[in-house]
Amino acid sequence: MMQENEIRERIEQVKKKIEEAAKKSGRNAEDITLIAVTKTVEVPAILQALQCGIKAVGENRVQELCRKHQQIEHDVDWHLIGHLQTNKIKQVLPFANLIHSVDSLHLLDALEKEALTQNRDVKILLQVNVSGEESKFGISPNQAMNFAECVAGKQKIQLCGLMTVPPPVAQPYENKPYFAKLKQLAFQIEQEHYQHVNMDILSMGMSGDYTAAIEEGATMVRVGTSIFGARIYAANQQ
């Protein structure tokens, strides 16, 4: 396991790059939320990151979010960033402050139903497949407006912005067109002034391209390996 001073140094490096990218785009680093992605990362390393100033933690799997939430007593801003199955909604709603990965009207309807049952307001992002990759989850950009319109008819759902996962690239700038497309889509949705819909959040950019994402308007970046090192998968996590 990585030592605390190494995690601290990595976090400081990430924050420095965030500050530089924000300055380059005429923004303040304080306006960008760093989400530490803890896929395959165990609790001791997460605790070290929290001690080093991390406040927001992103998990890919519902069962991992629930497990780590139970083991970590700190006040943590928990985010679900991975694909959400409808049969896991009941488990995750009490713990996730923001669900980044809502990608269908079917899932939206299921979230609303369970949110009404639990009498809980739910904040979500719409995951958009801006690159059009068949292997990626996410709604197509031309369906996003209809999705936002459907949110306006819900009682317990608040659509807070958009999320995307672009292709892996050799250089961060190669993904700038995808980030720019997501920002433009958010602007178009914002102009419609739908009830229960705002576009305050653009969740885009990971360890390989978060600086480029910030330059194109990201307000949240999801960074895992740049903080915790390369992922080590257990046999059941492949």
C-alpha positions in Angstrom: 0.0 0.0 0.0 1.2 3.5 -0.8 2.6 5.5 2.1 0.6 8.6 3.3 3.4 11.0 2.2 3.2 9.6 -1.3 -0.5 10.0 -1.5 -0.2 13.5 -0.1 2.4 14.3 -2.8 0.2 12.9 -5.5 -2.8 14.9 -4.3 -0.7 18.1 -4.2 0.5 17.5 -7.8 -3.1 16.9 -9.0 -4.3 20.1 -7.2 -1.4 22.1 -8.7 -2.3 20.9 -12.2 -6.0 21.7 -11.5 -4.9 25.2 -10.5 -2.8 25.7 -13.6 -5.6 24.4 -15.9 -8.2 26.6 -14.2 -5.9 29.7 -14.5 -5.4 28.9 -18.2 -9.1 29.0 -18.8 -9.7 32.1 -16.7 -11.3 30.3 -13.8 -10.6 29.6 -10.1 -9.4 26.2 -8.9 -12.0 26.5 -6.1 -14.7 26.2 -8.6 -13.6 22.7 -9.6 -14.4 19.7 -7.4 -11.7 17.0 -7.2 -13.3 13.5 -6.8 -10.9 10.9 -5.7 -11.9 7.7 -7.5 -11.5 4.7 -5.2 -12.2 1.8 -7.5 -10.2 -1.2 -6.1 -8.8 1.2 -3.4 -9.2 -0.1 0.1 -10.2 1.8 3.2 -6.8 2.6 4.7 -5.6 4.4 1.5 -9.0 6.3 1.4 -8.5 7.4 5.0 -5.1 8.6 4.1 -6.5 10.7 1.2 -9.1 12.1 3.5 -6.4 13.1 5.9 -4.7 14.9 3.0 -7.7 17.1 2.3 -9.8 15.0 -0.1 -13.5 15.6 0.6 -15.3 13.9 -2.4 -15.0 10.2 -3.1 -16.3 8.5 -6.2 -17.1 4.8 -6.4 -17.9 2.7 -9.4 -19.9 -0.1 -7.7 -22.9 0.3 -5.4 -21.8 -2.5 -3.1 -18.3 -1.0 -2.7 -19.8 2.4 -2.0 -22.0 0.9 0.7 -19.2 -1.1 2.2 -16.8 1.7 2.4 -19.4 4.1 3.6 -20.0 1.8 6.6 -16.3 1.5 7.4 -15.4 5.2 7.1 -16.8 7.5 9.8 -15.5 10.7 8.3 -17.9 13.2 6.7 -17.4 12.2 3.1 -19.1 13.6 0.0 -19.9 10.2 -1.7 -20.5 10.0 -5.5 -21.6 7.0 -7.5 -19.8 7.3 -10.9 -20.2 3.8 -12.3 -23.1 2.2 -14.1 -26.2 1.9 -12.0 -28.5 -1.1 -12.3 -32.1 -0.6 -11.3 -32.0 -3.4 -8.7 -29.2 -1.5 -6.8 -31.1 1.8 -6.5 -32.6 1.1 -3.1 -29.2 0.4 -1.7 -27.4 3.5 -3.0 -29.9 6.3 -2.5 -29.2 6.8 1.3 -25.4 7.1 0.6 -24.7 8.8 -2.7 -24.9 12.6 -2.6 -24.7 12.6 -6.4 -25.2 9.9 -9.1 -23.2 10.7 -12.1 -24.2 7.8 -14.3 -27.9 8.1 -15.1 -28.1 7.0 -18.8 -31.7 6.1 -19.7 -35.3 7.1 -19.1 -35.9 3.6 -17.7 -33.3 4.3 -15.0 -34.7 7.8 -14.4 -38.2 6.4 -13.8 -36.9 3.7 -11.4 -35.0 6.4 -9.5 -38.1 8.5 -9.1 -40.1 5.6 -7.9 -37.6 4.6 -5.2 -37.0 8.3 -4.3 -40.7 8.6 -3.6 -40.7 5.5 -1.6 -37.8 6.7 0.6 -39.1 10.3 0.5 -35.6 11.4 -0.6 -34.6 14.1 -3.0 -32.0 12.7 -5.5 -29.4 14.7 -7.4 -28.2 13.2 -10.6 -26.1 13.8 -13.7 -27.0 12.6 -17.2 -24.3 10.5 -18.7 -23.8 11.4 -22.3 -21.9 9.2 -24.8 -20.4 12.1 -26.7 -17.9 9.9 -28.5 -20.5 7.4 -29.8 -18.5 4.4 -28.7 -20.6 1.3 -28.6 -18.7 0.0 -25.6 -19.6 3.1 -23.5 -22.7 3.7 -21.4 -24.5 6.9 -21.9 -27.4 8.5 -23.8 -26.7 9.9 -27.2 -26.4 13.7 -27.4 -29.5 14.0 -29.6 -31.6 12.4 -26.8 -30.3 14.5 -24.0 -32.9 17.3 -24.4 -35.8 14.8 -24.2 -34.3 13.4 -21.1 -34.1 16.8 -19.4 -37.7 17.5 -20.4 -38.7 14.2 -18.7 -36.9 15.2 -15.5 -39.1 18.3 -15.4 -42.1 16.0 -14.8 -40.5 14.3 -11.8 -41.1 15.2 -8.1 -37.9 14.0 -6.4 -35.2 14.2 -9.1 -32.9 17.1 -9.6 -30.8 17.0 -12.8 -27.6 19.0 -11.9 -25.6 18.7 -15.1 -23.9 16.2 -17.5 -21.2 13.6 -17.3 -19.1 11.9 -20.0 -16.4 9.3 -20.3 -14.4 10.0 -23.5 -12.0 7.5 -25.2 -8.6 6.8 -23.7 -6.0 9.0 -25.5 -2.3 9.4 -25.8 -2.4 13.2 -25.2 -5.0 15.0 -23.0 -5.8 17.6 -25.7 -7.1 14.9 -28.0 -10.3 14.7 -26.0 -11.0 18.5 -26.0 -13.6 18.2 -28.8 -15.6 15.8 -26.7 -15.4 18.0 -23.7 -16.4 21.1 -25.8 -19.4 19.2 -27.2 -20.6 18.3 -23.7 -20.3 21.9 -22.6 -22.3 23.1 -25.6 -25.0 20.5 -24.9 -25.2 21.7 -21.3 -25.7 25.3 -22.6 -28.5 24.2 -24.9 -30.3 22.4 -22.2 -29.9 25.4 -19.8 -31.6 27.7 -22.3 -34.8 25.7 -22.0 -35.2 26.5 -18.3 -36.8 23.1 -17.5 -38.1 22.6 -13.9 -35.8 20.6 -11.7 -33.0 21.0 -14.2 -29.8 23.0 -14.0 -26.5 22.6 -15.7 -24.2 23.7 -12.9 -22.0 20.5 -13.1 -19.9 19.2 -15.9 -18.3 16.0 -14.7 -15.6 15.2 -17.2 -11.9 14.4 -17.2 -10.0 11.6 -15.5 -6.4 10.9 -14.7 -5.3 11.0 -18.3 -7.1 14.1 -19.4 -8.5 16.1 -16.5 -6.4 19.2 -17.3 -7.9 19.4 -20.8 -11.4 18.9 -19.4 -10.9 21.8 -17.0 -9.7 24.0 -19.9 -13.0 23.1 -21.6 -15.2 23.9 -18.6 -15.3 20.9 -16.3 -16.5 21.6 -12.8 -15.8 18.1 -11.5 -12.9 15.8 -12.4 -12.7 12.1 -11.5 -9.1 11.2 -10.6 -8.1 7.8 -9.4 -4.7 6.4 -10.6 -3.0 9.8 -10.4 -3.8 9.8 -6.6 -3.7 6.1 -5.7 -1.4 4.6 -8.3 -2.3 1.8 -10.8 -5.3 -0.2 -9.9 -4.8 -3.7 -8.5 -7.8 -5.9 -9.3 -8.9 -8.9 -7.3 -9.9 -12.0 -9.2 -13.6 -11.1 -8.8 -13.1 -7.5 -9.9 -11.8 -8.2 -13.4 
